Amino acid sequence: MRFWLMKSEPDEVSIDHLAALPQQTVAWFGVRNYQARNFMRDQMQLGDGVLFYHSSCAEPGIAGLAEVASAAYPDATQFDPASPYHDPQSDLQHPRWLNVDVKLVRKTRLLSLQEMRERPELADMRVLQRGNRLSITPVDPQHWQAVLTLLEGAA
DNA sequence: GCCAACGTTGGC
DNA sequence: GCCAACGTTGGC
């Protein structure tokens, strides 16, 4: 079992949106970066742990826990001319972009980016490294555990 | 709105 | 295959 941090803009899909969806599950559409796509395609497995992260917003940080709920399959938005994620270069027979489904486990308190940066036990997390822009990053087991402890401790 | 960082594109 | 230009991300 692996662990991941997945960024979502709450204007698009927030933790509360996810909680309100049928099955509390959403297709993780819109990834347009090969490295992030490859994580979904090659490494994610059903049941992998996900830190649901709010980015590009007033209070960036971890907002809940989720899990990988499907294998990777073609991202429908790449073929939708009305979508901002439309990719006219992608071919129906050989889709360029994939997504997995992500299912809510539970909403948590917000573990803010600021607090994450203050915690020495999280200092090596990939998402905190300088210049990191990947929307999906692997999370080491010890970081996963440290985040859970922070979420359960000081709630 | 600014800007550092980094991925992608495209000319050569 | 190099690399400059450009576009995007995302915190501030």
Coordinates of C-alpha atoms (C1' of nucleotides) in Angstrom, one line a residue:
Chain A
M1 CA 0.0 0.0 0.0
R2 CA 1.2 3.4 -0.9
F3 CA 0.4 6.9 0.2
W4 CA -0.2 10.1 -1.9
L5 CA -0.8 13.8 -1.5
M6 CA -3.2 15.1 -4.2
K7 CA -3.9 18.8 -4.7
S8 CA -7.3 20.1 -5.6
E9 CA -8.4 23.7 -6.0
P10 CA -11.3 24.0 -3.6
D11 CA -13.1 26.3 -6.1
E12 CA -13.3 23.3 -8.3
V13 CA -13.5 20.3 -6.0
S14 CA -13.2 21.0 -2.2
I15 CA -13.4 18.4 0.6
D16 CA -17.1 19.5 1.1
H17 CA -17.9 19.0 -2.5
L18 CA -16.4 15.5 -2.3
A19 CA -18.5 14.7 0.8
A20 CA -21.7 15.7 -1.0
L21 CA -21.1 13.6 -4.1
P22 CA -22.7 10.2 -4.7
Q23 CA -20.5 7.5 -3.0
Q24 CA -18.4 10.5 -1.9
T25 CA -16.2 9.7 -4.9
V26 CA -14.8 11.9 -7.6
A27 CA -12.8 11.3 -10.8
W28 CA -9.5 13.1 -10.4
F29 CA -9.8 14.8 -13.7
G30 CA -7.6 17.5 -15.1
V31 CA -4.1 16.2 -14.4
R32 CA -2.1 17.5 -17.4
N33 CA 1.4 16.6 -16.2
Y34 CA 3.1 13.4 -17.3
Q35 CA 4.8 12.7 -14.0
A36 CA 1.6 13.0 -12.1
R37 CA -0.2 10.9 -14.8
N38 CA 2.3 8.2 -14.5
F39 CA 1.9 8.0 -10.8
M40 CA -1.8 7.3 -11.4
R41 CA -1.1 4.9 -14.2
D42 CA 1.8 2.9 -12.9
Q43 CA 1.8 3.1 -9.1
M44 CA -1.6 3.8 -7.6
Q45 CA -3.5 0.8 -6.3
L46 CA -7.0 0.5 -5.0
G47 CA -7.1 1.5 -1.3
D48 CA -3.9 3.6 -1.4
G49 CA -4.1 6.4 1.2
V50 CA -4.6 10.0 -0.1
L51 CA -4.1 13.3 1.7
F52 CA -6.6 15.6 0.1
Y53 CA -4.9 19.0 -0.2
H54 CA -6.5 22.4 -0.9
S55 CA -4.2 24.5 -3.1
S56 CA -4.4 27.9 -4.8
C57 CA -6.7 29.2 -2.1
A58 CA -6.8 31.4 1.0
E59 CA -5.9 28.6 3.3
P60 CA -3.8 25.9 1.6
G61 CA -3.4 22.7 3.5
I62 CA -4.6 19.1 4.1
A63 CA -8.3 19.1 4.4
G64 CA -9.2 15.4 4.7
L65 CA -8.3 11.8 4.1
A66 CA -9.3 9.8 1.1
E67 CA -8.4 6.7 -0.8
V68 CA -7.8 5.5 -4.3
A69 CA -11.0 4.0 -5.5
S70 CA -10.3 2.8 -9.1
A71 CA -7.5 1.9 -11.5
A72 CA -6.5 4.6 -13.9
Y73 CA -8.8 5.2 -16.9
P74 CA -9.1 7.9 -19.6
D75 CA -9.9 11.3 -18.3
A76 CA -13.2 12.3 -20.0
T77 CA -12.5 16.0 -19.9
Q78 CA -9.7 15.7 -22.5
F79 CA -12.3 15.0 -25.2
D80 CA -14.7 17.7 -24.1
P81 CA -14.3 20.8 -26.2
A82 CA -16.2 22.8 -23.6
S83 CA -13.8 21.8 -20.8
P84 CA -10.8 23.9 -19.8
Y85 CA -9.0 20.6 -19.7
H86 CA -9.8 19.8 -23.3
D87 CA -6.8 18.5 -25.2
P88 CA -7.4 18.5 -29.0
Q89 CA -4.2 16.6 -29.5
S90 CA -5.4 13.6 -27.5
D91 CA -6.7 10.6 -29.5
L92 CA -9.7 8.6 -28.5
Q93 CA -7.9 5.4 -29.4
H94 CA -4.8 6.4 -27.4
P95 CA -5.9 8.8 -24.7
R96 CA -3.1 10.9 -23.4
W97 CA -4.6 11.7 -20.0
L98 CA -5.8 9.4 -17.3
N99 CA -7.5 9.7 -13.9
V100 CA -8.3 7.5 -11.0
D101 CA -11.4 7.8 -8.8
V102 CA -10.8 9.1 -5.3
K103 CA -13.2 8.4 -2.4
L104 CA -13.5 10.3 0.8
V105 CA -12.5 8.6 4.0
R106 CA -13.1 11.5 6.3
K107 CA -12.9 15.3 6.5
T108 CA -10.4 16.4 9.0
R109 CA -9.4 19.7 10.6
L110 CA -7.3 21.8 8.2
L111 CA -3.6 21.0 8.6
S112 CA -2.4 24.2 7.1
L113 CA 0.6 24.6 4.9
Q114 CA 2.0 26.9 7.4
E115 CA 1.7 24.3 10.2
M116 CA 3.1 21.7 7.9
R117 CA 6.2 23.8 7.3
E118 CA 6.6 24.4 11.1
R119 CA 6.8 20.6 11.8
P120 CA 10.3 19.2 11.6
E121 CA 8.9 15.7 11.1
L122 CA 7.3 16.8 7.9
A123 CA 10.2 18.8 6.6
D124 CA 11.2 16.2 4.0
M125 CA 7.8 15.9 2.5
R126 CA 8.0 16.2 -1.2
V127 CA 5.1 18.7 -1.4
L128 CA 7.0 21.0 0.8
Q129 CA 10.2 21.0 -1.2
R130 CA 11.2 24.2 -2.9
G131 CA 9.7 24.7 -6.3
N132 CA 7.5 21.7 -6.1
R133 CA 4.5 22.1 -8.5
L134 CA 3.4 18.5 -8.9
S135 CA -0.2 18.1 -8.2
I136 CA 0.3 14.5 -7.1
T137 CA 3.2 13.5 -4.9
P138 CA 4.1 10.2 -3.2
V139 CA 4.0 10.4 0.6
D140 CA 6.5 8.3 2.7
P141 CA 4.8 6.1 5.3
Q142 CA 6.5 7.9 8.2
H143 CA 5.1 11.2 6.8
W144 CA 1.6 9.7 6.5
Q145 CA 1.8 8.5 10.1
A146 CA 3.1 11.9 11.2
V147 CA 0.2 13.7 9.5
L148 CA -2.4 11.3 11.0
T149 CA -0.9 11.9 14.5
L150 CA -1.1 15.7 14.0
L151 CA -4.7 15.5 12.8
E152 CA -5.8 13.3 15.6
G153 CA -3.8 14.9 18.3
A154 CA -4.5 18.7 18.2
A155 CA -8.0 18.6 16.7
Chain B
dG1 C1' -0.9 40.9 -8.9
dC2 C1' 3.8 39.4 -8.3
dC3 C1' 7.3 36.3 -9.1
dA4 C1' 10.2 32.0 -8.4
dA5 C1' 10.4 27.6 -10.2
dC6 C1' 9.9 24.4 -13.5
dG7 C1' 7.7 21.8 -17.6
dT8 C1' 6.9 22.1 -22.5
dT9 C1' 7.6 23.8 -27.0
dG10 C1' 9.9 24.6 -31.1
dG11 C1' 13.7 26.5 -34.0
dC12 C1' 18.0 25.3 -35.2
Chain C
dG1 C1' 19.7 17.1 -28.8
dC2 C1' 20.3 21.9 -27.2
dC3 C1' 18.3 25.6 -25.1
dA4 C1' 15.7 30.1 -25.2
dA5 C1' 11.2 31.5 -24.9
dC6 C1' 7.0 30.8 -23.1
dG7 C1' 3.2 29.1 -20.2
dT8 C1' 1.7 27.3 -15.8
dT9 C1' 1.7 26.6 -10.8
dG10 C1' 0.8 28.2 -6.5
dG11 C1' 2.3 30.6 -2.3
dC12 C1' 2.4 35.2 -0.8

